[in-house]
Short mmCIF file of C-alpha atoms and ligand atoms in Angstrom, two decimals:
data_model
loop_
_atom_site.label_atom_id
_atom_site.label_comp_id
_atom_site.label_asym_id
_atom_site.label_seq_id
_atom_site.Cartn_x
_atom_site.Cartn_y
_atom_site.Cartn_z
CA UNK O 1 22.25 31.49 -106.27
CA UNK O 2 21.94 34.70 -103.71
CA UNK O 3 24.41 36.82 -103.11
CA UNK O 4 26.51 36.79 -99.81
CA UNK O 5 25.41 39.63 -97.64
CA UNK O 6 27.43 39.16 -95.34
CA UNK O 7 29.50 41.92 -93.97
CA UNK O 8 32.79 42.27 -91.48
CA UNK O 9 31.39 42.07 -87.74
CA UNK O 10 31.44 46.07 -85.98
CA UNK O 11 34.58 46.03 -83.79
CA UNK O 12 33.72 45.22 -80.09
CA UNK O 13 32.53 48.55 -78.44
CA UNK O 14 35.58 50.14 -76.11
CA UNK O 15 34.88 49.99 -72.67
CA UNK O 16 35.84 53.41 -70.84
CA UNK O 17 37.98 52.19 -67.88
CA UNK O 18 37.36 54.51 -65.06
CA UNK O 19 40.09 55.17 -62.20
CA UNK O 20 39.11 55.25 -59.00
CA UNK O 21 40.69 58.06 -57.10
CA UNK O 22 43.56 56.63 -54.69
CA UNK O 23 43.69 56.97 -51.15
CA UNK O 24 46.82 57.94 -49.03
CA UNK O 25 47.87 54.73 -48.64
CA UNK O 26 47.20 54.22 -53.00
CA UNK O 27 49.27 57.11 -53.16
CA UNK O 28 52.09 55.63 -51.14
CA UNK O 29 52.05 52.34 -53.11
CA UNK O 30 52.62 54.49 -56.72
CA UNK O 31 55.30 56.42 -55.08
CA UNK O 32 56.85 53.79 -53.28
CA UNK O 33 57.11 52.28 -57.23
CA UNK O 34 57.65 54.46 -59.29
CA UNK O 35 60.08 56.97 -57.30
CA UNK O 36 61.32 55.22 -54.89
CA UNK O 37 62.46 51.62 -56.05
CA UNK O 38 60.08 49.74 -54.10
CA UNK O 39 62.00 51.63 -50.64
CA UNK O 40 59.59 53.24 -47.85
CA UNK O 41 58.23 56.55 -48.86
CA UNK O 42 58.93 59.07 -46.43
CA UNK O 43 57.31 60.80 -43.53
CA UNK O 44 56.85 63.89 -45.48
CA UNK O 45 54.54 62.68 -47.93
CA UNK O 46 52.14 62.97 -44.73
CA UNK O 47 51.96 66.45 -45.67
CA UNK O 48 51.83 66.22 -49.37
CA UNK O 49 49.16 68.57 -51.25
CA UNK O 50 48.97 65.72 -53.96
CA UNK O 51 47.82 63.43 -51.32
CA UNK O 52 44.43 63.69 -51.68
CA UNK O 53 44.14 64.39 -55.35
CA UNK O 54 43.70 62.02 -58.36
CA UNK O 55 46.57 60.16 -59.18
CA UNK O 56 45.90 61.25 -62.73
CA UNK O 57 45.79 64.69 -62.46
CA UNK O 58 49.86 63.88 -61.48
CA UNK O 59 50.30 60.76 -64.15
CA UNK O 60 47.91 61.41 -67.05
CA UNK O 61 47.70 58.27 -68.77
CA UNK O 62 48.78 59.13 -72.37
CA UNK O 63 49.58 56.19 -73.83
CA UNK O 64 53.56 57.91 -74.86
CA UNK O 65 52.38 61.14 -76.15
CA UNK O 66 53.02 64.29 -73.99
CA UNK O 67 50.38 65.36 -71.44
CA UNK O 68 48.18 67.93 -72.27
CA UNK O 69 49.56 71.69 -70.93
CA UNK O 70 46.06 72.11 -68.51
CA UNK O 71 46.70 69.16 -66.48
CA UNK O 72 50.29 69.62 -66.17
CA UNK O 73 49.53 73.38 -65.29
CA UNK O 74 47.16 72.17 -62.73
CA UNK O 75 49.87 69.36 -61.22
CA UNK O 76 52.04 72.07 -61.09
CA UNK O 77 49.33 75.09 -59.24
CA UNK O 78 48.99 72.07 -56.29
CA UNK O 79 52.68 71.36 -56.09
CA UNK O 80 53.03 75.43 -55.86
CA UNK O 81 50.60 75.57 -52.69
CA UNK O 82 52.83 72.18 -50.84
CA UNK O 83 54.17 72.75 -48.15
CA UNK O 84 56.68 69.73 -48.70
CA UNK O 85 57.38 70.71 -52.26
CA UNK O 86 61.40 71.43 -51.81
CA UNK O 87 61.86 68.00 -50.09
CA UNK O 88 59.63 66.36 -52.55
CA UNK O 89 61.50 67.98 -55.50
CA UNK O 90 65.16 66.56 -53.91
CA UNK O 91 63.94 63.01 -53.30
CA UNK O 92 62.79 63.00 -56.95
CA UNK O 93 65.53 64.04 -58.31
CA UNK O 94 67.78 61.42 -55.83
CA UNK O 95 65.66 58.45 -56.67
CA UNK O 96 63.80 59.16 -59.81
CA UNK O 97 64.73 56.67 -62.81
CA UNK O 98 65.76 58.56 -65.48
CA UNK O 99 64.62 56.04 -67.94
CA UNK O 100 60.78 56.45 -66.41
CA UNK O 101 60.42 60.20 -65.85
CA UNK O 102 57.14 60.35 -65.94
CA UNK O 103 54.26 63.21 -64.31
CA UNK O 104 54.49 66.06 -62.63
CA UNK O 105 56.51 65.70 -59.06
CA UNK O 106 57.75 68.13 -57.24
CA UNK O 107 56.24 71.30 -59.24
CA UNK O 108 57.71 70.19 -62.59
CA UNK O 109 57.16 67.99 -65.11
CA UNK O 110 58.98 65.11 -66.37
CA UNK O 111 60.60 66.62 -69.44
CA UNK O 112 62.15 69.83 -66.69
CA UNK O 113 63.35 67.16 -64.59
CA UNK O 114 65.16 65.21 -67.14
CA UNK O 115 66.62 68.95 -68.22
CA UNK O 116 67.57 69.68 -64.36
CA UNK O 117 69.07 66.30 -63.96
CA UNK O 118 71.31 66.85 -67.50
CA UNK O 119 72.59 69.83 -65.62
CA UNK O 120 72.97 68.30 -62.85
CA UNK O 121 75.19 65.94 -64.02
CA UNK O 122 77.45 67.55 -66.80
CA UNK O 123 80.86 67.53 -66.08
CA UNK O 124 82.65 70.69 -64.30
CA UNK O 125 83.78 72.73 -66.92
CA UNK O 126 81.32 71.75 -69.98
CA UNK O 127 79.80 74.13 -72.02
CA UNK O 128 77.35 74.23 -74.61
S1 SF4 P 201 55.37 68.98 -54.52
FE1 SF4 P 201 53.69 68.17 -55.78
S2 SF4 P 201 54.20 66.02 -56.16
FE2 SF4 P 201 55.48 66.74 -54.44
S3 SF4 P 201 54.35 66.17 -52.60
FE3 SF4 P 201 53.79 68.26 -53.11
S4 SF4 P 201 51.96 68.13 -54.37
FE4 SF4 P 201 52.91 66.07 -54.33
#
């Protein structure tokens, strides 16, 4: 009688997925989901900076945990040079979720969005 060499099977190798970079019209799809509830993006976006950037450089996938502080400061160094940045900025914060902040839009992240929109909305006359 041999002994059993048999041994547990190597996990299946992880496949690196690779992200094609969007085009405008890519870009107007994520917005047009994510920001704006499915409702047309607007005209301005024609002039967006992020436009022709990687959609990740914007919305890292992280799988939950926070971005990492180079990509969000370069987001933020392309939202600085928009020219469409203020409108941007006030559309987010109209139509943004506040359940799926997410990225960098409008030159901040999702974490000083959710803070702007909490002062945003406290009542007149709160304090903390
Ligand atoms: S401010 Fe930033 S996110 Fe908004 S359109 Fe400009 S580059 Fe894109």
């Amino acid at each position: 009688m041999s002994a059993s060499l048999e041994t547990t099977p190597p996990p299946p190798a992880r496949r690196r997925v690779t992200r094609p970079a969007l085009d405008a019209e890519g870009v107007r799809v994520v917005l047009r989901t994510l920001l704006f509830r499915g409702a047309s993006v607007p005209a301005w976006h024609d002039d967006a900076a992020c436009a022709s950037r990687p959609r990740a450089l914007f919305f890292p996938d992280t799988d939950g945990a926070r971005p990492r502080a180079a990509t969000v400061r370069a987001a933020k160094d392309v939202c600085r040079r928009c020219p469409v940045r203020a409108v941007c900025l006030e559309d987010v914060m109209t139509y943004e979720s506040p359940a799926h902040r997410h990225g960098v839009v409008g030159g901040l992240s999702a974490a000083e969005r959710h803070h702007r929109h909490g002062l945003h909305a406290a009542p007149l006359g709160a304090s903390s």
